[in-house]
Coordinates of C-alpha atoms in Angstrom, one line a residue:
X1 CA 212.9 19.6 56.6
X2 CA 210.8 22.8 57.5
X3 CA 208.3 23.6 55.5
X4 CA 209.4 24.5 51.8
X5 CA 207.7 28.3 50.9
X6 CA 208.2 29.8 47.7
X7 CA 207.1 32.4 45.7
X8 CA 206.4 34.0 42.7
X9 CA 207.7 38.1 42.8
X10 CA 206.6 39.9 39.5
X11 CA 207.1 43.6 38.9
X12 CA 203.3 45.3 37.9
X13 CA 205.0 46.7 34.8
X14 CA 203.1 45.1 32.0
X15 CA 202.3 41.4 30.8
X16 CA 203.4 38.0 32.2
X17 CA 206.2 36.8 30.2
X18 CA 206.6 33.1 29.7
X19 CA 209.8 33.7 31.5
X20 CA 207.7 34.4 34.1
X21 CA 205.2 32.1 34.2
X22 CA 208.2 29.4 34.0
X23 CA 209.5 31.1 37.0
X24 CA 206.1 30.5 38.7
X25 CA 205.4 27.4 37.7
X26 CA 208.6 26.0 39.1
X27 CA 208.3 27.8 42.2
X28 CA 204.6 26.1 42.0
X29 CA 205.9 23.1 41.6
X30 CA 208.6 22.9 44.2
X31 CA 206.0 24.0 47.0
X32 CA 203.4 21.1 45.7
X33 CA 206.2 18.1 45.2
X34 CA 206.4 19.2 49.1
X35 CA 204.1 19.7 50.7
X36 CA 204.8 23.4 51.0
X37 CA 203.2 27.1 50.3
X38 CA 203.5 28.8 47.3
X39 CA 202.9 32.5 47.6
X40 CA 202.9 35.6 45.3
X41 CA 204.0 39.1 46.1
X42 CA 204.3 42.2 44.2
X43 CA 207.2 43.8 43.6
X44 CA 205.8 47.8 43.0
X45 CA 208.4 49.4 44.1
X46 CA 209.9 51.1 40.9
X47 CA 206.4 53.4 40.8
X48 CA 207.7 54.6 37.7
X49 CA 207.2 52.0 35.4
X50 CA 204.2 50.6 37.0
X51 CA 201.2 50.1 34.5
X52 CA 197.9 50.5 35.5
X53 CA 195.9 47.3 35.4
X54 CA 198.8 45.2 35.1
X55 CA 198.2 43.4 38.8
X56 CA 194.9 42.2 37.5
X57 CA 195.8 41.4 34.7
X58 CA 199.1 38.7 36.2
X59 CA 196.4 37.7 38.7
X60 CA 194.1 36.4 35.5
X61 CA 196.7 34.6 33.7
X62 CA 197.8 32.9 36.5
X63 CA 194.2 31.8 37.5
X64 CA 193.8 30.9 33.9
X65 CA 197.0 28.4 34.2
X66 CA 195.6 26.7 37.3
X67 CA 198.5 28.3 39.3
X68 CA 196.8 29.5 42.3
X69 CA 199.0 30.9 45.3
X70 CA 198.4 29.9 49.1
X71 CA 199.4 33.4 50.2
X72 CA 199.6 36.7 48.0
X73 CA 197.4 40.0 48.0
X74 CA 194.4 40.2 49.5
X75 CA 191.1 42.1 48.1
X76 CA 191.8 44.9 50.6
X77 CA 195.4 45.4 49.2
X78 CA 194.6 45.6 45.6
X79 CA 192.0 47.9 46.6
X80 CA 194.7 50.1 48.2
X81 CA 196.7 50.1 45.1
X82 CA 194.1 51.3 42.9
X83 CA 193.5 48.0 41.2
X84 CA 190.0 46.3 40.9
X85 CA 189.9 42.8 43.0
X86 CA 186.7 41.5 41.1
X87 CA 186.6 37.9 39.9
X88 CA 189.9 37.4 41.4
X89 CA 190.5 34.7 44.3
X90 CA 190.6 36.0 47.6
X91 CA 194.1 35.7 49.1
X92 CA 195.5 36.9 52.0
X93 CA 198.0 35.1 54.9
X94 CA 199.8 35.4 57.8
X95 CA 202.9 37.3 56.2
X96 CA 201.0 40.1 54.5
X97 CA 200.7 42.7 53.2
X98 CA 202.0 41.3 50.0
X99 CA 202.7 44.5 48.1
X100 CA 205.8 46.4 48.4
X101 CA 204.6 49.3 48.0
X102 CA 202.7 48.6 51.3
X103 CA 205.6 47.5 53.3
X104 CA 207.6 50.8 52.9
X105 CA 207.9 51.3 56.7
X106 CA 209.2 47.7 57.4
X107 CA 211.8 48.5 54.6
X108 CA 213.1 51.8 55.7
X109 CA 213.4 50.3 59.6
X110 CA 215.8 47.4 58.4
X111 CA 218.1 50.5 56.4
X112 CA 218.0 52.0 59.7
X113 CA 219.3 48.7 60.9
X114 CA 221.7 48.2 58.7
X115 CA 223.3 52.0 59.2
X116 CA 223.7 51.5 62.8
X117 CA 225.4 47.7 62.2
X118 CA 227.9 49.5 60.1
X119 CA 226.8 48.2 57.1
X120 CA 225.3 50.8 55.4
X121 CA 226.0 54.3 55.2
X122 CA 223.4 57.6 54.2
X123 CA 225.1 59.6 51.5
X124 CA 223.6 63.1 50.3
X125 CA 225.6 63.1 46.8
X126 CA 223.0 65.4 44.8
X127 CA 222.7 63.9 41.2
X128 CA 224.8 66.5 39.9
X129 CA 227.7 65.3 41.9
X130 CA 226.9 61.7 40.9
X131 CA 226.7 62.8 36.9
X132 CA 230.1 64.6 37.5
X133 CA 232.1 61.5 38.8
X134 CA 230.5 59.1 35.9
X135 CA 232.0 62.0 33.4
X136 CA 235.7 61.7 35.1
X137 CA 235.4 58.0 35.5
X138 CA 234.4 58.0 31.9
X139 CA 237.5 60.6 31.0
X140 CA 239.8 57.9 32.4
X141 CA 238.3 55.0 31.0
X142 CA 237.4 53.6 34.6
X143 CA 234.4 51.2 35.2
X144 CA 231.2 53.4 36.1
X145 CA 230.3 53.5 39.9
X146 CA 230.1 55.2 43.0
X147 CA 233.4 56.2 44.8
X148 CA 232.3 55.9 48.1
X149 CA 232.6 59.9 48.9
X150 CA 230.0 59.7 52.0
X151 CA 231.3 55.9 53.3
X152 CA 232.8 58.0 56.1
X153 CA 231.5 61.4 56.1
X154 CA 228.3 60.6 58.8
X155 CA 225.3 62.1 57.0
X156 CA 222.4 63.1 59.1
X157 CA 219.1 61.4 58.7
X158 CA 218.2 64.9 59.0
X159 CA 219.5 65.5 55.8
X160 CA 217.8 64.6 52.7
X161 CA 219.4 61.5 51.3
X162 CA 220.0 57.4 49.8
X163 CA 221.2 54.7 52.1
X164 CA 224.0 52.8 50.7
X165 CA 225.8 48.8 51.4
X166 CA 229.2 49.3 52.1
X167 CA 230.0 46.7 49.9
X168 CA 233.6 45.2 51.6
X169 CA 236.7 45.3 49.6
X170 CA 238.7 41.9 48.3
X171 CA 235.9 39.6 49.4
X172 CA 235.1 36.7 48.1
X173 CA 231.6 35.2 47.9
X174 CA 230.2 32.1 47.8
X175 CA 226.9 30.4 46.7
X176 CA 225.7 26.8 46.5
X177 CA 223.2 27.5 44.1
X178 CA 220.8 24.8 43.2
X179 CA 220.9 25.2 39.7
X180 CA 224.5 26.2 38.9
X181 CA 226.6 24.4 41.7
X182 CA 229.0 26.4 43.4
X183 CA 229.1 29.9 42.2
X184 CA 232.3 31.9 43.1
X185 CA 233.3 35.7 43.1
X186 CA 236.6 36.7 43.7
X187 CA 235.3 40.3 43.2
X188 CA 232.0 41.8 43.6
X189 CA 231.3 43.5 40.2
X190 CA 229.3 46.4 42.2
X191 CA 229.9 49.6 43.4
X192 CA 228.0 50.5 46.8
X193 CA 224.5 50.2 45.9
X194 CA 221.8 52.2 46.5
X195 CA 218.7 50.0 49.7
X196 CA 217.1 53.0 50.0
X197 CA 215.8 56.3 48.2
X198 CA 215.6 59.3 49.2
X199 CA 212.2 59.3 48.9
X200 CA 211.8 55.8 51.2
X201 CA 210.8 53.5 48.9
X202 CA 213.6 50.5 49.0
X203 CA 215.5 49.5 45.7
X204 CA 214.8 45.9 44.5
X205 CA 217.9 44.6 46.6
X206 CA 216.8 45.9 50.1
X207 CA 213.2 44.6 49.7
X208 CA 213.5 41.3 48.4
X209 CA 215.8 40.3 50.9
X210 CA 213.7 41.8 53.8
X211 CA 210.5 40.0 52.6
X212 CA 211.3 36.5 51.5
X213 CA 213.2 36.8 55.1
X214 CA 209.9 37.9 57.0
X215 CA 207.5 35.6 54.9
X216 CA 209.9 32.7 55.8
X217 CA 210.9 32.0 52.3
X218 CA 213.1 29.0 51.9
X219 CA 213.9 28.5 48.2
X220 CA 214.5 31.7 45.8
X221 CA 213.7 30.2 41.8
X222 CA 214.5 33.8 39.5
X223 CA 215.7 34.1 36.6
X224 CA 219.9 33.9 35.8
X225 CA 219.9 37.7 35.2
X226 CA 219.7 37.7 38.8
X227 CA 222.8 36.0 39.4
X228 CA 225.3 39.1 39.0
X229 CA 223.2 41.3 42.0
X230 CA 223.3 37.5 44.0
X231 CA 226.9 38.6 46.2
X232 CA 225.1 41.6 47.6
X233 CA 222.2 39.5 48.6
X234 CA 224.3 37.4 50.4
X235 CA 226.1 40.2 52.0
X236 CA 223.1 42.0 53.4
X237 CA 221.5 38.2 54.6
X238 CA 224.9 38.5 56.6
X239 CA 225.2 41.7 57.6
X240 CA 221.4 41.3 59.6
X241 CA 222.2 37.8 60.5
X242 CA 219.6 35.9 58.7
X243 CA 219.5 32.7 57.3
X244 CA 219.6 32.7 53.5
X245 CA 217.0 30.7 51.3
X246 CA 218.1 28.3 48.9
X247 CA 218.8 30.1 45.6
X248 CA 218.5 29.0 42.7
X249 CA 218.6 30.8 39.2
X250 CA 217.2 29.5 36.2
X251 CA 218.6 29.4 32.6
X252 CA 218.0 31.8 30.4
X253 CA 214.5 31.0 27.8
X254 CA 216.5 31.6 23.8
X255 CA 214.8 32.4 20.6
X256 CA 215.7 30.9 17.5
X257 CA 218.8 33.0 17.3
X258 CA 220.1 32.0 20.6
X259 CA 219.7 35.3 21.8
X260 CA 217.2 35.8 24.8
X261 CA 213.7 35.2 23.6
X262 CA 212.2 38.8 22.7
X263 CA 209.2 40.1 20.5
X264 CA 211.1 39.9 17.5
X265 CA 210.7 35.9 17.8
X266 CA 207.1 35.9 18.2
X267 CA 204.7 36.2 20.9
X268 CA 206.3 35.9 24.2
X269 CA 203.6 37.3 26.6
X270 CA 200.8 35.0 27.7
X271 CA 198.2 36.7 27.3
X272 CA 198.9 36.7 23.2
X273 CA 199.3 32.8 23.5
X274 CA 195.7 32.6 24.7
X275 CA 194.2 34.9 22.7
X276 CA 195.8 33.0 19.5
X277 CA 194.2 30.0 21.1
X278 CA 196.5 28.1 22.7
X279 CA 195.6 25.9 25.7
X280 CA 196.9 26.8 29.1
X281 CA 198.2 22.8 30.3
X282 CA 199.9 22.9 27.1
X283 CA 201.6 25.8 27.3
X284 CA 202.7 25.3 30.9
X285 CA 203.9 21.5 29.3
X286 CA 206.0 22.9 26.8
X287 CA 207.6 25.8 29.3
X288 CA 208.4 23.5 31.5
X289 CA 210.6 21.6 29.6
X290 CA 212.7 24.4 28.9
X291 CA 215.2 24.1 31.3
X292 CA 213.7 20.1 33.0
X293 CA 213.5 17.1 32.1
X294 CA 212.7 14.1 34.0
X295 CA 215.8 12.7 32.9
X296 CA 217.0 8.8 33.0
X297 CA 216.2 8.6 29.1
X298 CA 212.4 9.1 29.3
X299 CA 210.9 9.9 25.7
X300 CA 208.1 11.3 27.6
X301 CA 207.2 14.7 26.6
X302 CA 203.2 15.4 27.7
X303 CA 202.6 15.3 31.7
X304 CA 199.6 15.9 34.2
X305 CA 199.6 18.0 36.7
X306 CA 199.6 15.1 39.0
X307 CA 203.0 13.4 37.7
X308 CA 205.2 16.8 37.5
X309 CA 203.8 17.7 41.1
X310 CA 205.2 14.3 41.6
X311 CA 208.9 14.0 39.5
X312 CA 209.6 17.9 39.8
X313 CA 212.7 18.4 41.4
X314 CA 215.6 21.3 41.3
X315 CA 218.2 18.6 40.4
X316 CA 216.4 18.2 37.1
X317 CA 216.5 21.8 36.1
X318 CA 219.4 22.0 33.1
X319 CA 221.7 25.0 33.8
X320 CA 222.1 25.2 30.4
X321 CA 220.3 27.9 28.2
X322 CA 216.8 26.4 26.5
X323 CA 215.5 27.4 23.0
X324 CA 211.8 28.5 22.7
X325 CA 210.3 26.4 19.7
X326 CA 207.1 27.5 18.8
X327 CA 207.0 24.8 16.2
X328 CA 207.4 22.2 18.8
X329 CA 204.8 24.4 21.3
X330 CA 202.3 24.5 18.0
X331 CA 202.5 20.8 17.9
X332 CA 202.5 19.9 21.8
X333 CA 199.3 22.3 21.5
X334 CA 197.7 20.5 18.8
X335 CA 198.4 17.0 20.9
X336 CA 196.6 18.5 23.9
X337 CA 193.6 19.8 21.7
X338 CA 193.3 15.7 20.4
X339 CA 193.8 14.4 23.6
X340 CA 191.1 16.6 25.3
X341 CA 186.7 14.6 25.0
X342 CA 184.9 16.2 22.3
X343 CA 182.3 18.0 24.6
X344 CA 185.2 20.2 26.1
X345 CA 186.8 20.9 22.1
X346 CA 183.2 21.8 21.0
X347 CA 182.4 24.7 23.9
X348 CA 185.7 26.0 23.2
X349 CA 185.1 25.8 19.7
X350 CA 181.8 27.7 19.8
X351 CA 183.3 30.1 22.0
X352 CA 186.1 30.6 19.5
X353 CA 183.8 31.1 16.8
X354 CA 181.6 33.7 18.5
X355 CA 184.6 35.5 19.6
X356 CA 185.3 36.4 16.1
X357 CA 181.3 38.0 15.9
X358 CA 179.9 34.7 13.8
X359 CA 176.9 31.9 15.0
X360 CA 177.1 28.3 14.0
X361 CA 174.5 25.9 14.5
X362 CA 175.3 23.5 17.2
X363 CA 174.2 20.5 14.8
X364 CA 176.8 21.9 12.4
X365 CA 179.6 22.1 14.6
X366 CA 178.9 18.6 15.6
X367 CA 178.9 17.0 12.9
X368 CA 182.2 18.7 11.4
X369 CA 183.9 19.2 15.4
X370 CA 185.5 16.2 15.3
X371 CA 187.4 16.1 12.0
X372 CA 188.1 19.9 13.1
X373 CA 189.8 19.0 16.4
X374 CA 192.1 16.5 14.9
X375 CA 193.5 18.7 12.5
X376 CA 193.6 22.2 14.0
X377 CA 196.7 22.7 16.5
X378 CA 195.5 26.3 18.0
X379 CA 192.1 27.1 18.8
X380 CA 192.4 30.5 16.3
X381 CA 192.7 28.1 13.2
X382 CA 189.2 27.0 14.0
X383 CA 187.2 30.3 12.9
X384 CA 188.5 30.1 8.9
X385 CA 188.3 26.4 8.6
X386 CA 184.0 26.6 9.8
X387 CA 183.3 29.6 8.0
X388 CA 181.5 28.6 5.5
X389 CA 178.9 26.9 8.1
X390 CA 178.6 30.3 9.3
X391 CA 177.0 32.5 7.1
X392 CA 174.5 33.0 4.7
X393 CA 176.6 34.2 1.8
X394 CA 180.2 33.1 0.8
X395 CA 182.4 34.9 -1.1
X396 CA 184.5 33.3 -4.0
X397 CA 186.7 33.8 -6.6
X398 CA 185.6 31.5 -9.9
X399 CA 188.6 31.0 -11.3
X400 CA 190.5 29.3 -8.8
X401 CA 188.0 26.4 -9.3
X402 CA 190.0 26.0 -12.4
X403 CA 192.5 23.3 -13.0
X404 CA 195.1 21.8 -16.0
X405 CA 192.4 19.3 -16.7
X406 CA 188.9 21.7 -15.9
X407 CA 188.2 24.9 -17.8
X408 CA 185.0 27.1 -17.2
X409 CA 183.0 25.1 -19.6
X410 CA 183.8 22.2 -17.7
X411 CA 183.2 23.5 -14.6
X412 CA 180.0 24.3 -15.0
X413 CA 179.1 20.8 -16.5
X414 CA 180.9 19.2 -13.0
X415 CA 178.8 21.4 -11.1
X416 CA 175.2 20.8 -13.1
X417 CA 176.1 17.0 -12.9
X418 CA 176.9 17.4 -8.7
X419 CA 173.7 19.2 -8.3
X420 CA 171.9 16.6 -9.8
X421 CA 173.4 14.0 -7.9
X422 CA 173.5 15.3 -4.7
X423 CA 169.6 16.4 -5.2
X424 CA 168.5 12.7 -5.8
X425 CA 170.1 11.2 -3.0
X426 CA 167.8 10.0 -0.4
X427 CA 169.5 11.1 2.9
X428 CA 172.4 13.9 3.1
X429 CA 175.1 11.7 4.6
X430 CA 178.6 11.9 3.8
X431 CA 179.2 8.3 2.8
X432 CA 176.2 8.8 0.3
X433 CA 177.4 12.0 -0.8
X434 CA 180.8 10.3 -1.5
X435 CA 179.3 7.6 -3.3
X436 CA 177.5 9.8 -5.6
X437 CA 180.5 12.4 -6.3
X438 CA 183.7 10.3 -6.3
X439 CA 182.6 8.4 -9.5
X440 CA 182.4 11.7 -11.4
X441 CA 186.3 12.3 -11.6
X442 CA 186.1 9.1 -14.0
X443 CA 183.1 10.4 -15.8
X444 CA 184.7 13.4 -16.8
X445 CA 188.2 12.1 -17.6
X446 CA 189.5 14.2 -14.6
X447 CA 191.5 13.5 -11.4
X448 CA 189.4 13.6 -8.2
X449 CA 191.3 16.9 -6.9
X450 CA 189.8 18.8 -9.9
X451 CA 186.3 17.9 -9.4
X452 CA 186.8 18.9 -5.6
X453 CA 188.5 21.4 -6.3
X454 CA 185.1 23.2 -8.0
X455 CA 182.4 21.8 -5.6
X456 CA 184.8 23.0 -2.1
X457 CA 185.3 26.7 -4.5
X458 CA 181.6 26.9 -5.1
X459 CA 180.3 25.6 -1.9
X460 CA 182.3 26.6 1.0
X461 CA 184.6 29.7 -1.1
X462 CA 188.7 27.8 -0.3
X463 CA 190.5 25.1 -1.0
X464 CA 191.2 24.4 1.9
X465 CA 188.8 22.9 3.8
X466 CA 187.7 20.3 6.6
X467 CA 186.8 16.6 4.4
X468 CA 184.2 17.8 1.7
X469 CA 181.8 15.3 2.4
X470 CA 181.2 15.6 5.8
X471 CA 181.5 19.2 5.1
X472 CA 178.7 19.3 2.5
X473 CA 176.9 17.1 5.2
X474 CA 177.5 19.6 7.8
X475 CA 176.4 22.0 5.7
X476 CA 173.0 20.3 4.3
X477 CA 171.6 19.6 1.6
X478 CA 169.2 22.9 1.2
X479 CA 172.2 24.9 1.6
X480 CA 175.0 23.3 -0.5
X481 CA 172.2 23.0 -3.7
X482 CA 171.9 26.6 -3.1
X483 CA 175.0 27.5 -2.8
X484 CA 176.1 25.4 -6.5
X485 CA 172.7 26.9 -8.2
X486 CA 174.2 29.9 -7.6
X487 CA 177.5 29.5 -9.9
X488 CA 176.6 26.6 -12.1

């Protein structure tokens, strides 16, 4: 086998989806389990939709998953396409440049090309004439498309105009896709497509084919929207006499409603999933099994890098549509989180916590960290559940201290008593300060919850809490005295 080369093609036209970053991950893999090179181009061609700052910004996410191409742009082409290369790794290769909108000469030579093998034609329709034939087509309830008005007419290149395939009548195509088997069309569901503009940049068609042919691509992962413009890929690969890559289209990612996975489901950009604190191996875990599995009734769910570089394979990939659970992702999250040594989990932490503008003394987060880490299951639940070791001044509501068996009266006498005990106690640890409070449920012909209930209220502000003891521990005993003078 030649060396396997994939790559990951994103349009610059806002954040990666985790569509996307399946797509690249795959690709990722493939090149690795071989061997191979894994490259990244960018597909700017549609300059209207392009968003400023949107290269950088796929560049970051994909450093931040550990998904670094061989090949892609270098400094010197994101410079030339206004975007800033800094922090970002230097790429480059022997294929370049990288960026469509760079290659617009190579492009508009292979439409030349393509003209004068007969399989393409330059048509000067103005857009008015194309508007009128989708109103008459429309008027006799015909399928939308062009009619082929110039396929014989021999337009100038003097003229100003679009290059079009002649897309061959009653021909059937056929892929071996490695996905979906053998994929069949008796008829091509297109019209004859616009390679080229007017204005010389290429359409998605003309330049994908062109540059996974000239940067020696050999296998094609995309998403299965792709499939229906797939016959007109293999037409122009044959038309110029090229070799086609392996293709291989990937199932569709489904929300809950088995519809494809959009905002209304939840996040579905990465950038949102690592702001709310999720952890980048997880996420990639969790993606990845949307659509693979290792198969031969293996419960195993959580992988290294190491053993999917290893197992990954195209036979594996499900043809089948996979639902996004972000229950299942939440819990997957929270496995990584536990599995990951403390000292990791506590500079995250802190770096959580100061993220949202609060400080916490390191000896604090140490000594609550590790109940935190197995019990949070994205980094952004970390920030409410320390709080309280966070500031100076807590804010709480007094009444919901309150319980069926504690009024106000009694309240105040469970604080005075807690005080008391938690003042005499010779060191502030949390098996002493359990010894000392758990007693007083009996004392005051209460359940435990209740008496809890008042100390985490006046101490820490919530019910809901990390284990009070080590929390009043974490907290000290200055503090949590202070804090119970102040209500009791």
């Amino acid at each position: 086998m030649s060396e396997v080369r994939t790559r990951f093609a994103p349009s610059p036209t806002g954040y990666l989806h985790v569509g996307g970053v399946r797509t690249a991950l795959f690709s990722w893999l493939l090149a690795r389990h071989f061997g191979g090179k894994f490259l990244l181009r960018i597909e700017d061609t549609d300059q209207e939709r392009l968003v400023p700052g949107a290269i950088r910004s796929l560049l970051q996410e994909l450093k931040w998953f550990g998904i670094v191409p061989d090949e892609g742009p270098s400094h010197e082409e994101l410079r030339k396409v206004g975007e800033d290369p800094t922090g970002m790794p230097e790429l480059g290769g022997s294929f370049g440049p990288y960026t469509q909108s760079l290659r617009l000469a190579r492009y508009q030579e292979v439409a030349e090309q393509l003209v004068k093998l007969g399989a393409c034609y330059r048509c000067d329709c103005t857009p008015e004439m194309l508007d009128r034939e989708r109103l008459e087509q429309a008027a006799r309830k015909e399928s939308p498309g062009y009619t082929g008005y110039c396929r014989d007419r021999n337009v100038p290149a003097s003229a100003k105009h679009v290059v079009r395939f002649k897309m061959p009548f009653k021909r059937t195509v056929v892929l071996e896709d490695a996905v979906k088997g053998k994929v069949v069309w008796e008829s091509i569901p297109l019209r004859d497509t616009v390679l080229l503009k007017s204005g010389g940049f290429p359409t998605y068609h003309l330049a994908v084919v062109v540059d996974d042919h000239d940067m020696k691509i050999t296998h094609v992962l995309r998403g299965d929207e792709w499939l229906s413009t797939a016959p007109l890929h293999v037409l122009i690969y044959e038309a110029l006499g090229w070799e086609k890559p392996v293709f291989a289209h990937l199932p569709v990612i489904k929300g809950a409603n088995g519809k494809k996975l959009s905002k209304r489901d939840g996040s579905v950009h990465t950038i949102t999933f690592r702001q709310d604190g999720y952890l980048a191996e997880a996420l990639l875990n969790f993606t990845l099994l949307i659509g693979w599995s290792e198969g031969d009734g293996t419960e195993q769910e959580i992988y290294t890098r190491e053993e999917l570089i290893k197992k990954f394979s195209l036979e594996r990939v499900n043809p089948a549509s996979g639902i996004f659970d972000y229950g299942k992702l939440a819990w997957m999250n929270g496995t990584y989180i536990r599995q990951m040594p403390y000292e990791e989990f506590h500079k995250l932490a802190k770096e959580v916590i100061e993220g949202k503008g609060m400080t916490i003394r390191d000896e604090r987060l140490r000594a609550i960290g590790p109940l935190v880490q197995e019990r949070v299951k994205v980094l952004a639940e970390i920030p409410p559940m320390v709080d309280f070791l966070c500031v100076d001044k807590i804010q709480r509501n007094l009444d919901e201290m309150l319980a069926k068996d504690v009024d106000h009266p009694k309240a105040k006498l469970i604080l005075q008593k807690a005080y008391d005990k938690l003042a005499a106690l010779p060191e502030f640890a949390h098996a002493a300060i359990e010894a000392a409070l758990r007693p007083m449920a009996e004392e005051f012909s209460v359940k435990a919850g209740s008496v809890f209930g008042v100390l985490r209220i006046a101490v820490m502000g919530k019910k809901v809490t990390p284990p009070l003891f080590e929390s009043l521990s974490a907290l000290g005993r200055e503090e949590t005295l202070a804090r119970i003078a102040e209500v009791k």
